[in-house]
XYZ file of C-alpha atoms in Angstrom:
755
model
C 123.561 54.188 9.117
C 121.837 57.581 8.897
C 120.042 56.114 5.766
C 118.733 53.226 7.766
C 117.530 55.088 10.569
C 115.605 57.372 8.373
C 114.140 54.821 6.338
C 113.396 52.368 9.280
C 111.589 55.148 11.094
C 109.497 55.579 8.030
C 108.795 51.789 8.095
C 107.706 51.825 11.652
C 105.353 54.646 11.331
C 103.674 53.422 8.186
C 103.418 49.572 8.629
C 103.280 48.546 12.312
C 100.916 48.493 15.315
C 102.183 51.071 17.612
C 100.493 50.361 20.979
C 98.032 52.935 21.767
C 97.762 54.845 25.047
C 96.941 53.156 28.253
C 93.835 54.755 28.490
C 92.523 52.828 25.533
C 92.999 49.554 27.128
C 89.266 49.403 28.197
C 88.368 48.779 24.547
C 89.053 45.150 25.075
C 87.145 43.057 27.523
C 89.163 41.669 30.596
C 90.372 38.092 29.909
C 90.908 35.382 32.536
C 94.256 33.531 31.847
C 95.352 30.067 33.189
C 98.851 31.465 33.983
C 100.610 31.044 37.224
C 99.809 34.711 38.020
C 96.781 34.882 36.312
C 98.264 37.677 34.153
C 98.271 37.711 30.259
C 101.028 35.448 28.825
C 104.332 37.376 27.750
C 105.745 37.503 24.534
C 109.662 37.337 24.304
C 111.134 38.193 21.149
C 114.325 36.202 20.379
C 116.603 38.699 19.022
C 113.848 41.262 18.116
C 112.017 40.024 14.761
C 114.743 37.555 13.845
C 112.426 36.221 11.352
C 113.057 39.039 9.040
C 116.470 40.627 10.342
C 119.714 39.255 11.473
C 119.062 38.383 15.176
C 119.661 41.009 17.854
C 120.536 43.741 15.213
C 119.221 47.212 16.155
C 116.456 47.101 13.471
C 115.232 43.834 14.531
C 114.897 44.913 18.197
C 113.384 48.442 17.216
C 110.735 46.623 14.891
C 109.832 44.216 17.668
C 108.950 46.887 20.016
C 107.217 49.057 17.737
C 105.127 46.157 16.007
C 104.097 44.036 19.193
C 101.781 44.437 22.035
C 102.824 46.459 25.333
C 105.163 44.686 27.793
C 107.321 42.860 25.039
C 110.476 41.111 26.287
C 113.630 41.469 24.040
C 115.850 38.498 24.389
C 119.798 38.171 23.844
C 121.788 35.375 23.802
C 125.114 36.106 25.533
C 128.285 35.499 23.694
C 131.855 36.712 25.256
C 134.810 38.207 23.761
C 138.278 37.347 24.871
C 138.311 40.698 26.651
C 135.124 39.991 28.658
C 132.537 42.052 26.369
C 129.085 40.597 26.061
C 127.615 40.468 22.612
C 124.277 39.242 21.159
C 124.494 36.314 19.069
C 122.577 33.241 18.367
C 125.329 30.668 18.939
C 128.721 30.274 20.632
C 129.850 29.920 16.935
C 129.891 33.168 14.920
C 130.003 31.324 11.238
C 126.346 31.464 10.353
C 125.402 34.673 11.853
C 128.136 37.046 11.023
C 130.685 37.843 8.106
C 133.478 36.542 10.130
C 134.557 33.442 7.858
C 135.222 35.998 5.095
C 137.050 38.507 7.276
C 139.096 35.795 8.909
C 139.457 32.775 6.913
C 142.171 31.244 8.943
C 140.292 31.759 12.076
C 138.365 28.404 12.449
C 139.136 26.571 15.458
C 137.801 23.500 17.538
C 136.713 23.598 21.049
C 135.048 20.933 23.225
C 131.492 22.249 24.428
C 129.584 20.247 26.873
C 131.632 17.414 25.791
C 131.226 17.692 21.906
C 133.595 18.883 19.593
C 132.551 21.997 17.796
C 134.450 23.502 14.865
C 134.110 27.089 13.905
C 134.835 30.855 14.661
C 134.257 31.687 18.412
C 134.081 34.954 19.859
C 136.263 34.430 22.605
C 139.231 34.343 20.364
C 138.636 37.922 19.178
C 138.533 41.118 20.991
C 135.448 43.306 21.372
C 137.154 46.180 19.301
C 137.968 43.494 16.461
C 134.389 42.417 16.595
C 132.693 45.872 16.497
C 134.942 47.344 14.037
C 134.923 44.622 11.342
C 132.237 41.998 11.780
C 128.747 42.471 10.625
C 125.520 40.442 11.192
C 123.958 37.930 8.282
C 120.515 36.071 8.494
C 121.441 32.451 9.805
C 118.317 30.671 8.464
C 118.514 30.644 4.714
C 114.840 30.719 3.875
C 114.894 34.199 5.347
C 115.648 37.531 3.805
C 119.325 37.948 3.098
C 119.280 41.394 1.596
C 119.985 42.826 5.197
C 123.161 40.641 5.533
C 126.441 42.558 5.872
C 124.883 45.705 6.589
C 124.304 45.945 10.438
C 126.923 45.688 13.341
C 126.797 43.285 16.058
C 125.046 44.479 19.335
C 126.647 44.712 22.647
C 124.230 43.730 25.591
C 124.722 47.307 26.677
C 123.458 48.604 23.187
C 120.254 46.609 23.659
C 119.622 47.684 27.347
C 120.200 51.282 25.942
C 117.127 51.143 23.789
C 115.146 50.739 27.089
C 113.114 47.624 25.973
C 110.021 47.314 28.394
C 111.573 44.014 29.294
C 114.961 42.230 28.829
C 115.937 38.697 28.938
C 119.468 37.397 28.851
C 120.272 33.759 27.896
C 123.297 32.349 29.222
C 124.025 29.057 27.236
C 127.499 28.201 28.070
C 128.820 29.339 31.359
C 130.859 26.385 31.977
C 132.600 26.794 28.508
C 133.285 30.424 29.163
C 134.529 29.623 32.812
C 136.901 27.048 31.420
C 138.494 29.820 29.339
C 138.812 32.116 32.168
C 135.682 34.321 31.180
C 133.042 34.762 33.657
C 129.252 35.540 32.562
C 128.470 36.030 36.213
C 131.166 38.527 36.768
C 130.047 40.251 33.453
C 126.352 40.500 35.037
C 127.752 42.073 38.433
C 129.717 44.661 36.262
C 126.453 45.603 34.728
C 124.643 45.699 38.221
C 122.173 43.298 36.852
C 120.339 46.832 35.905
C 117.465 46.694 33.343
C 117.427 42.837 33.137
C 114.252 41.214 34.015
C 114.955 37.509 33.289
C 118.222 35.505 33.100
C 117.934 32.021 31.770
C 120.676 29.044 31.642
C 120.593 25.315 30.884
C 123.191 24.980 33.657
C 122.010 24.888 37.177
C 125.391 25.729 38.737
C 125.393 29.051 37.029
C 121.798 29.969 38.060
C 122.834 29.193 41.769
C 125.862 31.247 41.437
C 124.062 34.402 40.692
C 120.873 33.754 42.810
C 121.871 36.227 45.502
C 122.252 39.013 43.257
C 119.038 38.380 41.196
C 117.156 38.352 44.218
C 118.597 41.781 44.978
C 117.783 43.208 41.838
C 114.385 41.397 41.320
C 115.578 39.442 38.162
C 113.828 36.341 37.643
C 116.072 33.159 36.916
C 114.529 30.798 34.585
C 116.100 27.203 34.166
C 116.316 26.054 30.613
C 115.548 22.396 29.413
C 117.503 21.213 26.620
C 116.913 17.832 24.550
C 115.319 15.453 27.136
C 118.492 13.019 26.747
C 120.902 15.788 26.997
C 123.166 16.053 29.901
C 122.982 19.045 32.287
C 126.661 20.165 32.690
C 126.427 20.549 36.779
C 124.585 17.502 37.837
C 125.585 15.277 34.955
C 121.788 14.108 34.818
C 119.573 14.045 31.797
C 117.083 16.922 31.466
C 114.467 14.223 31.424
C 115.336 13.091 34.910
C 115.402 16.728 36.204
C 112.079 17.284 35.036
C 110.869 14.591 37.484
C 111.467 16.694 40.281
C 110.314 20.494 39.526
C 109.930 21.169 43.186
C 113.822 20.996 43.236
C 114.050 23.676 40.588
C 111.996 26.062 42.715
C 114.965 26.384 45.073
C 117.089 28.276 42.287
C 114.641 29.455 39.983
C 111.216 31.059 39.375
C 110.436 29.455 36.152
C 111.425 26.901 33.430
C 111.796 27.427 29.618
C 111.193 24.369 27.561
C 110.939 23.531 23.928
C 107.182 23.285 22.955
C 107.348 19.700 22.364
C 107.614 19.513 26.250
C 104.155 20.781 26.332
C 102.545 19.605 23.108
C 104.138 16.587 21.699
C 103.881 15.848 17.785
C 104.232 12.233 16.499
C 106.162 11.488 13.515
C 103.161 12.079 11.056
C 103.244 15.877 12.432
C 100.153 15.599 14.434
C 99.493 16.637 17.839
C 99.564 14.128 20.569
C 97.844 14.771 23.868
C 99.471 17.436 26.074
C 101.563 16.562 28.822
C 101.073 17.693 32.506
C 104.127 19.685 32.394
C 102.483 23.069 32.707
C 100.014 22.037 35.541
C 102.973 20.351 37.367
C 105.300 23.437 37.118
C 102.298 25.957 38.124
C 101.629 23.417 41.142
C 105.538 23.498 42.200
C 104.944 27.523 41.812
C 107.087 27.947 38.549
C 106.245 29.946 35.632
C 106.570 28.165 32.104
C 107.918 29.516 29.102
C 107.817 27.644 25.828
C 110.287 28.236 22.921
C 110.685 27.076 19.409
C 108.028 29.476 17.737
C 108.673 30.767 14.340
C 105.726 31.592 11.643
C 108.152 29.910 8.732
C 108.776 26.630 10.672
C 105.315 24.666 10.424
C 104.840 22.476 13.266
C 101.733 20.553 12.977
C 99.283 19.881 10.442
C 96.439 20.586 13.373
C 97.457 24.423 12.714
C 96.444 24.559 9.150
C 99.743 26.376 8.589
C 98.424 29.228 10.862
C 100.924 30.382 13.335
C 98.371 32.146 15.372
C 96.383 28.822 16.070
C 99.645 27.352 17.073
C 99.959 30.033 19.901
C 96.286 29.520 20.869
C 97.040 25.913 21.559
C 99.378 27.183 24.059
C 97.250 29.432 25.773
C 93.670 29.115 24.892
C 92.886 25.582 25.296
C 90.408 25.720 28.205
C 93.137 23.432 30.436
C 96.316 25.296 30.905
C 98.205 28.685 29.716
C 101.889 28.728 29.398
C 103.389 32.087 30.836
C 105.030 33.151 27.727
C 106.545 32.453 24.362
C 110.154 32.616 22.929
C 109.421 33.695 19.491
C 111.036 35.051 16.119
C 107.759 36.736 15.125
C 106.638 38.786 18.067
C 103.735 40.457 16.390
C 102.161 37.201 15.509
C 102.414 36.016 19.132
C 101.329 39.537 20.345
C 97.895 39.440 18.068
C 97.202 35.853 19.230
C 97.169 36.670 22.754
C 95.602 40.254 22.449
C 93.187 39.689 19.714
C 92.232 36.124 19.208
C 92.348 34.459 22.495
C 89.160 33.738 24.189
C 87.242 34.784 21.051
C 84.131 32.335 21.783
C 80.959 32.346 19.868
C 79.804 33.591 16.465
C 81.211 37.354 16.939
C 80.031 40.167 14.487
C 82.641 40.912 11.581
C 84.192 44.544 11.427
C 83.764 45.700 8.278
C 81.929 44.615 5.080
C 84.592 42.381 3.588
C 83.280 38.997 2.460
C 85.220 35.572 3.345
C 84.925 33.726 0.005
C 86.236 30.411 -0.074
C 88.162 28.762 -2.731
C 86.842 25.278 -3.412
C 85.480 25.268 0.161
C 88.237 24.642 2.871
C 90.519 23.260 0.307
C 93.461 24.020 2.680
C 92.153 21.401 5.148
C 90.338 19.025 2.960
C 90.208 18.087 -0.867
C 88.493 20.925 -2.580
C 84.775 21.046 -3.361
C 84.040 17.714 -1.472
C 81.096 17.533 1.151
C 83.656 17.856 4.032
C 85.621 20.994 2.497
C 82.255 22.755 2.303
C 81.063 21.749 5.766
C 84.390 22.848 7.040
C 84.039 26.128 5.504
C 80.452 26.729 6.995
C 81.985 25.920 10.434
C 84.908 28.249 9.911
C 82.582 31.119 9.314
C 82.847 31.662 5.447
C 80.229 34.223 4.191
C 80.427 32.834 0.657
C 80.951 29.280 -0.338
C 81.885 28.429 -3.954
C 81.315 25.847 -6.716
C 83.347 25.633 -9.884
C 81.147 24.033 -12.070
C 82.557 21.075 -14.247
C 80.105 18.945 -16.619
C 80.359 14.888 -16.927
C 80.028 13.199 -20.037
C 76.583 12.519 -19.461
C 75.522 15.654 -18.440
C 76.023 16.122 -14.436
C 76.804 19.510 -13.245
C 79.016 19.130 -10.140
C 81.582 21.113 -8.327
C 85.312 20.542 -8.785
C 88.468 23.202 -9.202
C 89.118 22.043 -12.745
C 87.953 20.097 -15.692
C 91.108 18.230 -15.443
C 90.585 15.643 -12.741
C 94.183 14.303 -12.581
C 95.569 16.730 -10.080
C 92.690 16.661 -7.551
C 91.498 13.028 -7.848
C 92.889 9.412 -8.313
C 91.935 9.848 -12.015
C 95.392 9.236 -13.622
C 95.703 5.910 -11.972
C 92.353 4.734 -13.080
C 91.724 6.147 -16.378
C 95.369 6.974 -17.558
C 94.167 5.488 -21.011
C 91.496 8.205 -21.360
C 93.990 11.148 -20.929
C 93.718 13.395 -23.755
C 94.972 16.816 -24.985
C 92.695 19.805 -25.177
C 94.648 22.758 -25.937
C 91.516 25.028 -25.618
C 91.560 24.361 -21.880
C 95.327 23.541 -20.984
C 98.741 23.194 -22.412
C 99.116 19.699 -20.930
C 97.280 15.978 -21.316
C 94.627 15.471 -18.852
C 91.744 13.382 -17.861
C 88.921 15.514 -18.271
C 85.497 15.431 -16.652
C 83.477 15.758 -19.875
C 85.197 12.455 -21.066
C 83.826 10.479 -18.085
C 80.345 9.811 -16.810
C 79.487 10.701 -13.489
C 79.247 7.270 -12.481
C 83.110 6.840 -13.408
C 83.588 10.061 -11.718
C 82.048 8.899 -8.633
C 84.223 5.739 -8.613
C 87.304 8.131 -8.159
C 88.573 9.294 -4.709
C 88.860 13.099 -4.205
C 92.495 13.931 -3.538
C 93.762 17.180 -1.447
C 95.895 19.431 -3.627
C 99.265 20.942 -2.071
C 100.263 23.746 -4.414
C 103.775 24.086 -2.764
C 104.657 20.201 -2.668
C 107.091 20.448 -5.582
C 108.690 23.819 -4.836
C 109.280 23.177 -1.305
C 108.057 19.925 -0.261
C 105.163 21.321 1.735
C 102.169 19.051 1.966
C 98.669 19.572 3.391
C 96.813 17.640 6.028
C 97.773 14.071 4.678
C 95.117 12.514 7.241
C 92.492 13.885 4.898
C 94.132 13.400 1.813
C 91.374 11.382 0.087
C 88.622 12.354 2.454
C 85.137 13.522 1.345
C 82.616 12.967 -1.651
C 82.015 14.602 -4.820
C 79.207 17.099 -4.822
C 76.724 17.899 -7.466
C 75.712 21.385 -8.234
C 72.164 20.645 -7.072
C 73.689 19.114 -3.623
C 75.922 22.219 -3.204
C 73.057 24.809 -3.694
C 70.677 22.666 -1.186
C 73.539 22.420 1.467
C 73.982 26.141 1.146
C 70.555 26.846 1.743
C 70.243 24.200 4.742
C 73.227 26.066 6.298
C 71.758 29.462 5.580
C 75.403 30.756 4.319
C 75.577 34.262 3.645
C 75.789 33.480 -0.213
C 77.205 31.136 -2.698
C 79.530 31.695 -5.972
C 78.962 29.635 -8.931
C 82.024 29.714 -11.030
C 81.544 28.855 -14.781
C 84.398 27.697 -16.856
C 84.915 26.550 -20.425
C 81.317 27.227 -21.468
C 82.261 27.946 -25.248
C 84.123 24.884 -25.594
C 81.682 22.685 -23.790
C 78.924 23.817 -26.037
C 80.646 23.426 -29.310
C 82.780 20.692 -28.861
C 81.021 18.258 -26.170
C 77.316 19.111 -26.925
C 77.180 20.149 -22.990
C 75.172 23.454 -22.166
C 76.917 24.638 -18.727
C 75.067 27.863 -18.556
C 71.552 25.979 -18.842
C 72.718 23.494 -16.339
C 73.483 26.330 -13.830
C 70.277 27.971 -14.634
C 68.280 25.014 -14.148
C 69.720 24.265 -10.829
C 69.438 27.800 -9.443
C 65.909 27.820 -10.558
C 65.285 24.241 -8.775
C 66.871 25.611 -5.650
C 64.719 28.896 -5.660
C 67.872 30.911 -5.064
C 66.660 32.898 -8.326
C 63.462 34.112 -6.706
C 64.764 35.472 -3.101
C 67.152 38.094 -1.951
C 68.244 36.696 1.571
C 71.106 34.785 0.136
C 73.404 36.452 -2.188
C 73.987 34.469 -5.574
C 77.393 35.145 -7.580
C 77.856 34.217 -10.811
C 81.394 34.040 -11.820
C 83.340 33.549 -15.229
C 86.494 34.834 -17.011
C 83.841 34.906 -20.194
C 81.593 38.080 -20.539
C 79.201 36.317 -22.767
C 78.584 33.836 -19.735
C 77.986 36.523 -17.237
C 75.549 38.567 -19.997
C 73.357 35.046 -19.917
C 72.242 35.988 -16.382
C 71.738 39.708 -16.679
C 68.156 39.215 -16.592
C 68.111 38.119 -12.983
C 68.859 41.184 -10.873
C 68.993 39.575 -7.668
C 72.561 37.928 -9.040
C 75.910 39.432 -8.628
C 77.857 38.787 -11.761
C 81.778 38.528 -11.255
C 84.132 38.730 -13.824
C 87.441 36.587 -13.242
C 90.669 38.447 -14.363
C 92.924 35.480 -14.450
C 96.035 37.541 -15.800
C 98.250 40.042 -13.964
C 97.270 43.652 -14.269
C 98.868 46.997 -13.286
C 96.364 49.326 -14.049
C 92.456 49.707 -14.741
C 92.107 52.473 -17.272
C 88.550 53.961 -17.125
C 87.634 52.647 -20.487
C 88.450 49.196 -19.250
C 86.379 49.825 -15.937
C 83.315 51.107 -18.080
C 83.376 47.821 -20.405
C 83.547 45.900 -17.115
C 80.458 47.407 -15.936
C 78.231 46.408 -18.844
C 78.862 42.719 -17.825
C 79.637 42.754 -14.235
C 79.109 44.008 -10.980
C 82.443 42.904 -9.392
C 85.809 41.616 -10.387
C 88.088 38.732 -9.017
C 91.613 39.743 -9.097
C 94.916 38.257 -8.477
C 96.641 39.550 -5.431
C 99.514 40.413 -7.580
C 97.364 42.804 -9.449
C 96.989 44.826 -6.375
C 100.514 44.447 -4.603
C 103.359 43.852 -6.614
C 106.068 41.331 -5.468
C 109.470 41.463 -5.805
C 112.018 38.583 -4.451
C 109.241 37.667 -1.951
C 109.096 41.580 -0.771
C 105.865 43.776 -1.318
C 107.606 46.243 -3.805
C 104.559 48.612 -4.547
C 100.952 49.068 -4.597
C 98.705 49.482 -7.799
C 95.606 51.762 -7.906
C 93.233 48.987 -9.245
C 91.025 48.738 -6.437
C 90.636 52.671 -6.173
C 89.945 52.431 -10.283
C 87.404 49.742 -9.859
C 85.522 51.388 -6.984
C 85.249 54.789 -8.861
C 83.296 52.707 -11.418
C 81.140 51.087 -8.709
C 82.742 47.744 -9.363
C 83.589 45.536 -6.056
C 86.985 44.007 -5.866
C 87.442 40.400 -4.644
C 91.425 39.262 -4.135
C 92.450 35.738 -4.862
C 93.787 33.151 -3.852
C 95.008 33.816 -0.526
C 96.811 30.611 1.335
C 98.330 30.118 4.880
C 101.535 28.528 3.752
C 104.471 30.946 4.711
C 105.968 30.251 1.298
C 103.167 32.191 -0.469
C 103.389 35.258 1.792
C 105.448 38.144 1.383
C 108.122 39.000 4.149
C 106.523 42.056 4.977
C 103.588 40.353 6.253
C 106.011 38.592 8.983
C 105.144 35.379 7.006
C 101.898 35.522 8.699
C 98.594 35.052 6.683
C 96.595 37.405 9.194
C 98.910 40.466 8.302
C 98.252 39.529 4.483
C 94.477 39.434 5.125
C 94.649 42.948 7.028
C 96.852 44.399 3.830
C 94.236 43.483 1.504
C 91.132 44.297 3.453
C 92.225 47.437 5.791
C 95.091 48.480 3.468
C 93.805 47.952 -0.319
C 90.180 48.248 0.732
C 89.127 45.039 -1.025
C 85.447 44.028 -0.782
C 86.187 40.183 -0.319
C 89.003 37.833 -0.011
C 89.117 34.612 -1.544
C 90.721 32.014 0.439
C 91.522 28.153 0.820
C 91.660 28.681 4.958
C 88.455 30.653 5.817
C 89.000 30.032 9.419
C 92.127 32.426 9.303
C 90.128 35.167 7.421
C 87.078 34.875 9.709
C 88.954 35.109 13.004
C 90.910 38.090 11.958
C 87.489 39.742 10.856
C 85.866 38.892 14.001
C 88.774 40.458 16.363
C 88.295 43.920 17.644
C 92.159 44.397 16.405
C 90.837 44.524 12.936
C 88.803 47.526 13.222
C 91.151 50.437 12.942
C 88.584 53.087 13.850
C 88.483 51.909 17.295
C 90.873 53.113 20.080
C 92.462 49.926 21.734
C 95.855 48.641 23.073
C 96.671 47.028 19.868
C 95.848 46.883 16.252
C 96.929 44.617 13.508
C 97.764 47.151 10.735
C 98.484 46.338 7.029
C 101.831 46.407 5.617
C 103.137 49.276 3.691
C 104.271 48.105 0.323
C 108.023 49.118 -0.513
C 108.910 50.101 3.223
C 110.711 46.815 4.306
C 112.720 46.578 0.875
C 113.706 49.952 0.842
C 115.760 49.556 4.185
C 118.193 47.449 2.265
C 121.154 48.779 0.578
C 120.073 49.450 -3.151
C 122.492 47.168 -4.397
C 121.187 44.282 -2.210
C 117.646 44.998 -3.203
C 116.205 42.484 -5.981
C 115.793 43.865 -9.447
C 112.720 45.568 -9.987
C 110.152 43.696 -11.968
C 108.664 45.397 -15.079
C 105.085 46.804 -14.421
C 102.083 44.435 -15.635
C 100.334 45.900 -18.464
C 97.084 47.852 -17.843
C 93.809 45.845 -18.682
C 92.678 46.491 -22.061
C 88.998 46.939 -22.822
C 89.428 44.372 -25.639
C 90.273 41.816 -22.963
C 87.163 42.400 -21.467
C 84.961 41.596 -24.444
C 84.120 37.901 -25.310
C 82.429 36.545 -28.504
C 78.931 35.294 -28.251
C 78.609 31.802 -26.897
C 77.889 29.278 -29.466
C 74.926 27.212 -29.854
C 75.195 23.650 -27.738
C 76.264 21.324 -30.458
C 73.779 18.531 -31.332
C 76.180 15.397 -30.772
C 73.715 12.994 -32.405
C 76.112 11.276 -34.508
C 77.841 10.178 -31.134
C 74.668 8.975 -29.430
C 74.014 5.401 -30.443
C 70.230 6.240 -30.383
C 70.543 9.063 -32.706
C 69.136 11.410 -29.882
C 70.631 14.652 -28.814
C 73.075 14.622 -25.693
C 71.326 14.584 -22.503
C 69.861 17.604 -21.229
C 72.323 19.670 -19.223
C 71.989 19.505 -15.614
C 70.125 16.292 -15.422
C 71.367 12.810 -15.021
C 72.043 10.194 -17.507
C 69.101 7.932 -16.148
C 66.718 10.574 -16.478
C 67.570 11.203 -20.069
C 67.635 7.381 -20.517
C 64.140 7.227 -19.265
C 62.963 10.210 -21.335
C 64.281 8.414 -24.579
C 62.613 5.094 -23.695
C 59.235 7.058 -22.904
C 59.616 8.633 -26.539
C 60.265 5.027 -28.101
C 57.225 3.576 -26.315
C 55.152 6.576 -27.313
C 55.988 5.914 -30.965
C 55.475 2.282 -30.511
C 51.829 3.010 -28.950
C 51.260 5.425 -31.877
C 52.259 2.868 -34.437
C 49.858 0.212 -32.824
C 46.906 2.699 -32.840
C 47.497 3.600 -36.508
C 47.647 0.038 -37.410
C 44.317 -0.621 -35.061
C 42.442 1.807 -37.202
C 43.300 0.420 -40.344
């Protein structure tokens, strides 16, 4: 245990946002809240940071207090042993949250609880000494870290009160059950004198009424908890939906209500928000506070939130119509930052720091990538730089698309399955490639939103926008960027050598032509970033000084030796590097940090990190399953010069928040996680095996052979002409060929006329 305390102390001081002194509170403007009392909504940590550690263990509670905003409330779900001790556990059954099944394999029993038969291990069958001396905690949600299982003892209610949390909430779920077995939660509370207890909640009206006088004397708020609308309240035998119709009656024995979040913002069967109910307004009218439960970063609720947990909190407190009075959450730091840092963030606020928000296929987390709608959303979301990965059609049209293979991101497979081919120079699998289809054929397809985690865990992206938007040519992309006056554009060039030698398509010339046509090569107002994984492609743009050349390093590296950095500098001004090349991951934990950013910066090379996504499955546990903390880690912690993301709204909101500026004194800051700190808290034998370090970047890997000339594909052209000029439409090329033919006919006519 001493080892835990030492390591955990280091963890707290290195990677979480400790509240600043009260004197610094004036750094943030006063906000007006639509809560019952006009005060800031409260954050209630369900068992501490139970999204990481087993619920209500000492580490979960300590980290919650240290990493959340001042005034945090710690919640304990009360269970009782057979000798009347109060312990904090998530459920009346101990099975999923403790090691008790392995210690007492024959201890399973069946009890009737609220009219239902429940089978399992129950605390009331064991003494406090048996529980505290033998049983330890485990994580009860299987998608969360298991490396802390079996290492931490169960907390008594007195243990949690002993750490003196700013506020304490005791949830009493099963008073009637315990009373039936001659255990009284009310008497237990009286033995504590209600000292230090800020809130007591229960779904049982009779229990709340029985302690009403004690609560008044101790200034403890009583909160009536609503369960499923069709469930029966034990005291009145009425459905909770029926009780909801008379909120004024609740005011007689409680000062607030606790409801599942769906009571306020219901979600339809397709996982989209329905209109808000009037519950909050009705409760406030009756003089009742409203607390909402069911918030967890790793349990996506609605597609409306774009997998951004902060967006969900803001929906409940910053919608312009009402605000709940508090949240019950498994990830209190995220709720804290939503309230303190992101709420009431109106207008185009200036960003803190210099880091660029660069899109990956536009706002491709919300719309099919590289479509007009994805780019429009990216601009609305405040992206600094919008990107176009250039592909070529068979007839020479340059357009924006993530890959030359159209199968994953369009309906090409259904339409052109017979045109699927193997191109090992580009990818190991068959595909339907853009350079084998005319632009007219490509336009006949529908774009398709890509969900990178659908195969692994079944997480899909916004299905309402699955096929929304139109494909965008490079010319139209550049025109759009100028009209919207974005800070910059990134033009990514892929497969240049193959297209030139095998398809007779000059993608580099097409890009140069489009940039010249847009006049972006003759100005410095908007930045132009030319990106490629081929140094010879970048060399083709060396003569245009305003351009920033970006070398894409698509493989994972663990180091950037000076020789490699010097070689990069000959070809590029910046690098696009995988996030795993900056922070190494082991078993979904941030295990270590490389020096790649520092080494690149020594060579005066900017570093952009990619690709950052909002889905919790892609985010290390160290970041609290919160994309905002990942942005903070790479920007404030690693010092990158730009983040490449499919969800620019999340990145922009973080950078425009005062909490992202660590140089300012303020009551709360979003601090980067310290790689290796969280995983070190677990016992050595429970930690995932260390991964072999990635190899350093070799200078030889930076150098590419010169680009081949664009092949003359006349043999494949019925007219015997060369392929269409890169960057021009097929109709223009056809017109040019017709003009040449007419000129030849006229010349022949003149020749014969003179004879």
